[in-house]
Amino acid sequence: MQKIASFTVNHDTLEKGMYISRIDGDVVTYDIRMKKPNGGDYFSMSEAHTVEHLFATYARNSAWKDGVLYVGPMGCRTGFYLLLRASIGYADAIKLVQESIAFIAGFEGEIPGNKKEECGNYLDHDLAGAKALGADMVAALRGWTVSDLEYKE
C-alpha cells in the first residue's frame, strides 16, 4: 500500500503550529499541531474531548461556518485536524484557528454539548486542561502567516 501523506512528514522536525496537511479538490486539511511530536508530552483524551467540543462549537458558529467540515483530534494526541472548504482562504483559516484557540483559552461556563443526551462520553472532559492547551497555542500561533503553513524540513 502507498504511504499516506501525513506519514511522509518528518515528525522529528515538526513543531507546534498550523500547517496545510493536504488539499483534496475543494477541501483543505489543516494540521493544528498543539504538542511537539514524540516529545513525551501529549494531551489527555479528556483534554482532547473538551478542545473538540469548544473548537467545533466556535468554528461552526464563526463567520466561516459554512466552510467548516470537520474538527477532530489526532490519535497521537499531539494535535487536531481541521477540514475547511478551499473557499476559506489561508489567511482566514489562520484567523479562524487563532480565534477558536483564544475562545478555548478563555472559556468559562458549561461545555457545549456536554449533556448525556448530547454526547457519547459526557463525563470525560477536562476544561482546565483544554484551557491550558488553548493558552499555549495562542502563544504558538501569534504572528502566524500564510508562509508558515508549509511544513518545514
mmCIF file of C-alpha atoms in Angstrom:
data_model
loop_
_atom_site.group_PDB
_atom_site.id
_atom_site.type_symbol
_atom_site.label_atom_id
_atom_site.label_comp_id
_atom_site.label_asym_id
_atom_site.label_seq_id
_atom_site.Cartn_x
_atom_site.Cartn_y
_atom_site.Cartn_z
ATOM 1 C CA MET A 1 0.000 0.000 0.000
ATOM 2 C CA GLN A 2 1.012 3.588 -0.569
ATOM 3 C CA LYS A 3 2.110 5.621 2.437
ATOM 4 C CA ILE A 4 -0.479 8.297 3.263
ATOM 5 C CA ALA A 5 0.623 11.919 3.041
ATOM 6 C CA SER A 6 0.630 12.629 6.784
ATOM 7 C CA PHE A 7 3.148 9.802 7.338
ATOM 8 C CA THR A 8 5.594 11.408 4.909
ATOM 9 C CA VAL A 9 6.032 14.497 7.126
ATOM 10 C CA ASN A 10 9.184 14.329 9.237
ATOM 11 C CA HIS A 11 7.735 14.302 12.743
ATOM 12 C CA ASP A 12 11.245 14.698 14.231
ATOM 13 C CA THR A 13 11.406 18.275 12.930
ATOM 14 C CA LEU A 14 7.712 19.173 13.276
ATOM 15 C CA GLU A 15 6.944 21.940 15.774
ATOM 16 C CA LYS A 16 3.752 23.310 17.283
ATOM 17 C CA GLY A 17 1.792 25.362 14.779
ATOM 18 C CA MET A 18 -0.685 25.219 11.933
ATOM 19 C CA TYR A 19 0.117 23.536 8.634
ATOM 20 C CA ILE A 20 -1.553 22.535 5.396
ATOM 21 C CA SER A 21 -1.607 18.756 5.563
ATOM 22 C CA ARG A 22 -3.274 18.106 2.210
ATOM 23 C CA ILE A 23 -5.621 19.522 -0.403
ATOM 24 C CA ASP A 24 -8.288 17.315 -1.950
ATOM 25 C CA GLY A 25 -10.319 19.163 -4.550
ATOM 26 C CA ASP A 26 -12.098 21.933 -2.664
ATOM 27 C CA VAL A 27 -11.186 20.607 0.811
ATOM 28 C CA VAL A 28 -8.084 21.720 2.717
ATOM 29 C CA THR A 29 -6.946 19.620 5.677
ATOM 30 C CA TYR A 30 -5.056 21.621 8.277
ATOM 31 C CA ASP A 31 -2.747 20.094 10.856
ATOM 32 C CA ILE A 32 -3.209 22.043 14.101
ATOM 33 C CA ARG A 33 -0.170 20.749 15.975
ATOM 34 C CA MET A 34 -0.512 21.521 19.685
ATOM 35 C CA LYS A 35 2.343 19.379 21.008
ATOM 36 C CA LYS A 36 5.810 18.520 19.696
ATOM 37 C CA PRO A 37 5.553 15.039 18.174
ATOM 38 C CA ASN A 38 7.416 12.333 20.074
ATOM 39 C CA GLY A 39 8.307 14.930 22.723
ATOM 40 C CA GLY A 40 6.970 12.912 25.645
ATOM 41 C CA ASP A 41 4.268 15.484 26.412
ATOM 42 C CA TYR A 42 0.840 14.638 24.999
ATOM 43 C CA PHE A 43 -2.646 15.845 25.787
ATOM 44 C CA SER A 44 -5.069 13.548 27.541
ATOM 45 C CA MET A 45 -8.186 12.226 25.860
ATOM 46 C CA SER A 46 -10.244 14.259 28.351
ATOM 47 C CA GLU A 47 -8.448 17.448 27.264
ATOM 48 C CA ALA A 48 -8.842 16.495 23.588
ATOM 49 C CA HIS A 49 -12.543 15.820 24.075
ATOM 50 C CA THR A 50 -13.105 19.245 25.615
ATOM 51 C CA VAL A 51 -10.986 21.036 22.984
ATOM 52 C CA GLU A 52 -13.002 19.242 20.289
ATOM 53 C CA HIS A 53 -16.336 20.405 21.742
ATOM 54 C CA LEU A 54 -15.139 24.006 22.123
ATOM 55 C CA PHE A 55 -13.201 24.220 18.837
ATOM 56 C CA ALA A 56 -16.057 22.729 16.796
ATOM 57 C CA THR A 57 -18.661 24.908 18.515
ATOM 58 C CA TYR A 58 -16.691 28.097 17.892
ATOM 59 C CA ALA A 59 -15.722 27.244 14.301
ATOM 60 C CA ARG A 60 -19.258 26.206 13.368
ATOM 61 C CA ASN A 61 -20.632 29.468 14.734
ATOM 62 C CA SER A 62 -17.974 31.709 13.169
ATOM 63 C CA ALA A 63 -18.182 33.889 10.083
ATOM 64 C CA TRP A 64 -16.668 30.898 8.200
ATOM 65 C CA LYS A 65 -19.176 28.310 9.494
ATOM 66 C CA ASP A 66 -20.426 27.329 6.025
ATOM 67 C CA GLY A 67 -16.922 26.192 5.077
ATOM 68 C CA VAL A 68 -16.151 24.219 8.254
ATOM 69 C CA LEU A 69 -16.380 20.473 7.565
ATOM 70 C CA TYR A 70 -14.639 18.752 10.482
ATOM 71 C CA VAL A 71 -12.665 19.348 13.668
ATOM 72 C CA GLY A 72 -11.186 16.320 15.403
ATOM 73 C CA PRO A 73 -8.205 15.078 17.409
ATOM 74 C CA MET A 74 -5.257 13.098 16.076
ATOM 75 C CA GLY A 75 -4.831 9.662 17.572
ATOM 76 C CA CYS A 76 -1.260 10.503 18.619
ATOM 77 C CA ARG A 77 -2.650 13.173 20.966
ATOM 78 C CA THR A 78 -0.422 15.939 19.589
ATOM 79 C CA GLY A 79 -2.941 17.891 17.558
ATOM 80 C CA PHE A 80 -6.179 18.260 15.665
ATOM 81 C CA TYR A 81 -7.267 18.085 12.072
ATOM 82 C CA LEU A 82 -9.401 20.898 10.725
ATOM 83 C CA LEU A 83 -11.060 20.380 7.346
ATOM 84 C CA LEU A 84 -12.262 23.506 5.567
ATOM 85 C CA ARG A 85 -13.620 24.284 2.146
ATOM 86 C CA ALA A 86 -10.945 25.867 -0.040
ATOM 87 C CA SER A 87 -13.224 28.908 -0.403
ATOM 88 C CA ILE A 88 -11.900 29.929 3.025
ATOM 89 C CA GLY A 89 -8.565 31.477 2.147
ATOM 90 C CA TYR A 90 -5.394 30.632 4.023
ATOM 91 C CA ALA A 91 -5.258 33.935 5.908
ATOM 92 C CA ASP A 92 -8.870 33.497 7.030
ATOM 93 C CA ALA A 93 -8.174 29.894 8.049
ATOM 94 C CA ILE A 94 -5.347 31.144 10.289
ATOM 95 C CA LYS A 95 -7.638 33.773 11.751
ATOM 96 C CA LEU A 96 -10.349 31.165 12.386
ATOM 97 C CA VAL A 97 -7.893 28.920 14.233
ATOM 98 C CA GLN A 98 -6.432 31.810 16.231
ATOM 99 C CA GLU A 99 -9.930 32.928 17.263
ATOM 100 C CA SER A 100 -11.016 29.363 18.078
ATOM 101 C CA ILE A 101 -7.941 28.753 20.227
ATOM 102 C CA ALA A 102 -8.416 32.071 22.042
ATOM 103 C CA PHE A 103 -12.047 31.080 22.670
ATOM 104 C CA ILE A 104 -10.865 27.798 24.210
ATOM 105 C CA ALA A 105 -8.202 29.519 26.335
ATOM 106 C CA GLY A 106 -10.712 31.964 27.790
ATOM 107 C CA PHE A 107 -13.767 29.732 28.001
ATOM 108 C CA GLU A 108 -15.887 29.868 31.152
ATOM 109 C CA GLY A 109 -19.125 28.056 31.787
ATOM 110 C CA GLU A 110 -20.773 24.825 30.741
ATOM 111 C CA ILE A 111 -19.037 22.933 27.953
ATOM 112 C CA PRO A 112 -21.282 22.955 24.854
ATOM 113 C CA GLY A 113 -22.807 19.581 24.021
ATOM 114 C CA ASN A 114 -21.925 18.162 27.424
ATOM 115 C CA LYS A 115 -25.223 16.604 28.438
ATOM 116 C CA LYS A 116 -25.830 12.870 28.441
ATOM 117 C CA GLU A 117 -28.276 13.123 25.559
ATOM 118 C CA GLU A 118 -25.798 15.217 23.505
ATOM 119 C CA CYS A 119 -22.509 13.334 23.914
ATOM 120 C CA GLY A 120 -21.428 9.704 23.941
ATOM 121 C CA ASN A 121 -18.949 10.216 26.796
ATOM 122 C CA TYR A 122 -20.210 13.352 28.518
ATOM 123 C CA LEU A 123 -18.406 12.648 31.807
ATOM 124 C CA ASP A 124 -14.939 12.600 30.212
ATOM 125 C CA HIS A 125 -13.910 16.259 29.979
ATOM 126 C CA ASP A 126 -11.085 18.413 31.319
ATOM 127 C CA LEU A 127 -11.876 22.108 30.930
ATOM 128 C CA ALA A 128 -8.820 23.313 32.872
ATOM 129 C CA GLY A 129 -6.542 21.183 30.704
ATOM 130 C CA ALA A 130 -8.247 22.329 27.499
ATOM 131 C CA LYS A 131 -7.867 25.956 28.537
ATOM 132 C CA ALA A 132 -4.152 25.403 29.228
ATOM 133 C CA LEU A 133 -3.716 23.830 25.772
ATOM 134 C CA GLY A 134 -5.544 26.784 24.250
ATOM 135 C CA ALA A 135 -3.413 29.334 26.095
ATOM 136 C CA ASP A 136 -0.223 27.591 24.963
ATOM 137 C CA MET A 137 -1.417 27.592 21.343
ATOM 138 C CA VAL A 138 -2.428 31.255 21.460
ATOM 139 C CA ALA A 139 1.252 31.999 22.049
ATOM 140 C CA ALA A 140 2.442 29.478 19.432
ATOM 141 C CA LEU A 141 0.204 30.939 16.705
ATOM 142 C CA ARG A 142 0.826 34.605 17.488
ATOM 143 C CA GLY A 143 2.085 36.214 14.286
ATOM 144 C CA TRP A 144 1.446 33.067 12.190
ATOM 145 C CA THR A 145 1.336 33.863 8.471
ATOM 146 C CA VAL A 146 0.387 32.096 5.260
ATOM 147 C CA SER A 147 4.069 31.292 4.617
ATOM 148 C CA ASP A 148 4.177 29.465 7.976
ATOM 149 C CA LEU A 149 1.539 26.989 6.772
ATOM 150 C CA GLU A 150 4.152 24.932 4.888
ATOM 151 C CA TYR A 151 5.814 22.038 6.692
ATOM 152 C CA LYS A 152 9.488 22.774 7.315
ATOM 153 C CA GLU A 153 12.130 20.150 6.583
#
